[in-house]
Short mmCIF file of C-alpha atoms in Angstrom, two decimals:
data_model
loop_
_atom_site.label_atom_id
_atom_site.label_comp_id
_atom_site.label_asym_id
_atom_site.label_seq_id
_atom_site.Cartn_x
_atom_site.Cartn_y
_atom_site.Cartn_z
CA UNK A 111 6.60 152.19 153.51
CA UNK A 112 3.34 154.02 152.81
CA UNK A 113 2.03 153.42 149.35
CA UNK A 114 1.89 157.55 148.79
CA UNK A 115 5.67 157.06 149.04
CA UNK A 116 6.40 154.20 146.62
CA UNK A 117 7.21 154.84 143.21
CA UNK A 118 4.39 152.86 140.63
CA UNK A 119 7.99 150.14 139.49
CA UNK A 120 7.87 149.61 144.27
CA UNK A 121 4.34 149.01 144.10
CA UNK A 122 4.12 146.52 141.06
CA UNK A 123 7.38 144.84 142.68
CA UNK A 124 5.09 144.44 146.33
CA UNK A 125 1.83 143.18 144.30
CA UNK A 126 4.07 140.69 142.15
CA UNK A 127 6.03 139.30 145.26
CA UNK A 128 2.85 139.40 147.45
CA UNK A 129 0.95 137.22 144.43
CA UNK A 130 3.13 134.54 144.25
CA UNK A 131 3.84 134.37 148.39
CA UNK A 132 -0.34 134.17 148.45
CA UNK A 133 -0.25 131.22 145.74
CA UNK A 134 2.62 129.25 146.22
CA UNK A 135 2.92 126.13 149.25
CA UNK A 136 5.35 126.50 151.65
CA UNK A 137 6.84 123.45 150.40
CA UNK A 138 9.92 123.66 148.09
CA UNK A 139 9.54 121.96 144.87
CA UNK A 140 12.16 119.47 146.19
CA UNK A 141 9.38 118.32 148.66
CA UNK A 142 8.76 115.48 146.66
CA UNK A 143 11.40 112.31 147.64
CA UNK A 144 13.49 110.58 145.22
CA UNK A 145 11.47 107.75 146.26
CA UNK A 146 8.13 109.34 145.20
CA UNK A 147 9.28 111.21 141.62
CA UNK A 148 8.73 108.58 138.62
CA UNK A 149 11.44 107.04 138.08
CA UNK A 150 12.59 108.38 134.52
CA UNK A 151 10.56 111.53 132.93
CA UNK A 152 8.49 109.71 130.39
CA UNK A 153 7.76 112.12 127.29
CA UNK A 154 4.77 114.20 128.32
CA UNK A 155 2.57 115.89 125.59
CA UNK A 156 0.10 119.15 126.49
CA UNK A 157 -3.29 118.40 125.81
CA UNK A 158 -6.65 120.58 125.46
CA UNK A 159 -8.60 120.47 128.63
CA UNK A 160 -11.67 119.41 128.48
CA UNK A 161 -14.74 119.81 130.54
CA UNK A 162 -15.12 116.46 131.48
CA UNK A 163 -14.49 115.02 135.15
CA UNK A 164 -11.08 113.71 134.56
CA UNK A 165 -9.93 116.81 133.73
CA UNK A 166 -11.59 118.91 135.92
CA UNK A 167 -11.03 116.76 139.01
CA UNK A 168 -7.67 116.47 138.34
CA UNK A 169 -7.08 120.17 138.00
CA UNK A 170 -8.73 120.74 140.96
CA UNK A 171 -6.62 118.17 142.78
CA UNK A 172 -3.83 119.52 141.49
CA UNK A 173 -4.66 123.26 142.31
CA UNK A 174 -5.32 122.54 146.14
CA UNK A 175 -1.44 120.58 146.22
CA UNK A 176 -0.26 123.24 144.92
CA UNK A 177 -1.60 126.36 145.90
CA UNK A 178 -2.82 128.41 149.27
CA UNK A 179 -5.93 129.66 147.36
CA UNK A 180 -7.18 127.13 144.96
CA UNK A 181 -9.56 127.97 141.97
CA UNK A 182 -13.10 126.55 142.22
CA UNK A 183 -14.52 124.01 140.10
CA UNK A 184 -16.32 126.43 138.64
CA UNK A 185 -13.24 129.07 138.06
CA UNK A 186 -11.26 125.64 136.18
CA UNK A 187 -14.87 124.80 134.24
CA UNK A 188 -14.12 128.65 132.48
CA UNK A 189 -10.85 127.15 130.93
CA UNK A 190 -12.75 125.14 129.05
CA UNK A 191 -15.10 127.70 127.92
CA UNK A 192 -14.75 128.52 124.37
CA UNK A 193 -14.69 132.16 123.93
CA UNK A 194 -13.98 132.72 127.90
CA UNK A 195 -10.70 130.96 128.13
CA UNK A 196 -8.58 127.95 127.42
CA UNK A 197 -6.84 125.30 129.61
CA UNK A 198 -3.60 122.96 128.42
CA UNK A 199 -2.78 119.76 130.74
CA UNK A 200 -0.19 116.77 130.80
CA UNK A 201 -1.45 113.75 132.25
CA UNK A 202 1.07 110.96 133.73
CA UNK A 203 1.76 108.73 136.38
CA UNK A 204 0.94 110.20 140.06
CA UNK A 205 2.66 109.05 143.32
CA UNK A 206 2.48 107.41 145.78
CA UNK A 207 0.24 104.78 143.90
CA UNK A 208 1.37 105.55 140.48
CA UNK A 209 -2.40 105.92 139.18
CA UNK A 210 -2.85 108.10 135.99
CA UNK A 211 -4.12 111.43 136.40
CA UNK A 212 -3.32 114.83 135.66
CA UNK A 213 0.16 116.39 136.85
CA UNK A 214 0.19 119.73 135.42
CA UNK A 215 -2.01 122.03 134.04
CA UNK A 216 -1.71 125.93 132.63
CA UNK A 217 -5.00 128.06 131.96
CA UNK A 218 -5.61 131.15 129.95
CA UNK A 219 -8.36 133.99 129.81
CA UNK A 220 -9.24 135.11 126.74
CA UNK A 221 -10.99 138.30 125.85
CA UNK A 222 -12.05 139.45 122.07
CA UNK A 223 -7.88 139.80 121.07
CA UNK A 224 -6.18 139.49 124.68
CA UNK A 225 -5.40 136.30 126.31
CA UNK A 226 -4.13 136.87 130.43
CA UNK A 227 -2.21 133.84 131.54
CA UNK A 228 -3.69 132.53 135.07
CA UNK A 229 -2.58 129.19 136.26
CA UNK A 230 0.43 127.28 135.39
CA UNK A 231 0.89 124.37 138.36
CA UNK A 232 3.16 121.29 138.84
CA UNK A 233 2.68 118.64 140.64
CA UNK A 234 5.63 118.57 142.97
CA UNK A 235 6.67 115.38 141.75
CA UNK A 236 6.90 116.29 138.01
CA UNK A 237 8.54 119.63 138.67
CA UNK A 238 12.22 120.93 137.34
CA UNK A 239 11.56 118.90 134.32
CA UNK A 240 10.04 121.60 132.31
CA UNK A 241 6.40 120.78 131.89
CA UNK A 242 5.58 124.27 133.16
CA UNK A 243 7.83 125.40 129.90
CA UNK A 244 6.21 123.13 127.82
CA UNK A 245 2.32 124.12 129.19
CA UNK A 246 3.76 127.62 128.64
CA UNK A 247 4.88 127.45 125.09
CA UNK A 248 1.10 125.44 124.40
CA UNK A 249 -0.94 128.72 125.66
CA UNK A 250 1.39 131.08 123.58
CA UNK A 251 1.43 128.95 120.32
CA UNK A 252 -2.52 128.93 121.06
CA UNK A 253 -2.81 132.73 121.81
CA UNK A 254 -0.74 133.13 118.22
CA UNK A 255 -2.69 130.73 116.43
CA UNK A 256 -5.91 132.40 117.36
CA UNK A 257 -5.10 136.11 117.02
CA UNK A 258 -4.23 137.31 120.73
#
């Protein structure tokens, strides 16, 4: 269907499913096997990103697992930008391997009284346990907090 004949509601509908087709991995979040999720869901907290290489790197680790188009280094750097925008991250155990690092992160742009939610991305190990919730609630309690 031409775009002259879509209604605006048809056209937001196409650019919202064609987003998140463009962002996600073809892999189901079930991708993960029992054998690689950690073994019980320890309490994770949401912390403030930082721009230091643990955070950064791990973001950016985490972006290309779970996205087509990944944000640059420098795109992630912006999160931690005051003024610019402001980044939220749980850090936990990451299989195979079980090193520490970070497993999900959520970014926000901010702009004088706005904030835009960008990024919120699980690793696929850590997902349907409600970290993306959690990251969520972080950047709106945030956004509240500091008048946008």
């Amino acid at each position: 269907m031409g775009d002259k004949n879509m209604t605006e509601q048809e056209r937001d509908n196409r650019d919202s499913r064609d987003s998140r087709e463009n962002r996600q991995t073809p892999e189901s979040p079930e991708s993960a096997s029992a054998s690689e999720r950690p073994a019980r869901a320890p309490r994770l907290r949401a912390e403030r990103m930082q721009k230091i290489p643990a955070h950064l790197e791990g973001c950016a680790a985490l972006e290309k697992l779970c996205f087509r188009e990944p944000w640059s280094a420098h795109s992630l750097e912006l999160l931690c930008t005051d003024g610019i925008g402001v980044g939220f991250l749980c850090t936990g155990s990451i299989p195979p391997g079980g090193g520490q690092g970070v497993v999900a992160y959520g970014g926000m742009m901010v702009a004088v009284d706005e904030g835009q939610i960008t990024n919120i991305a699980v690793h696929p190990a850590w997902r349907k346990r409600h970290i993306g919730q959690a990251l969520l609630d972080a950047l709106i309690r945030h956004a509240k907090a500091n008048g946008f």
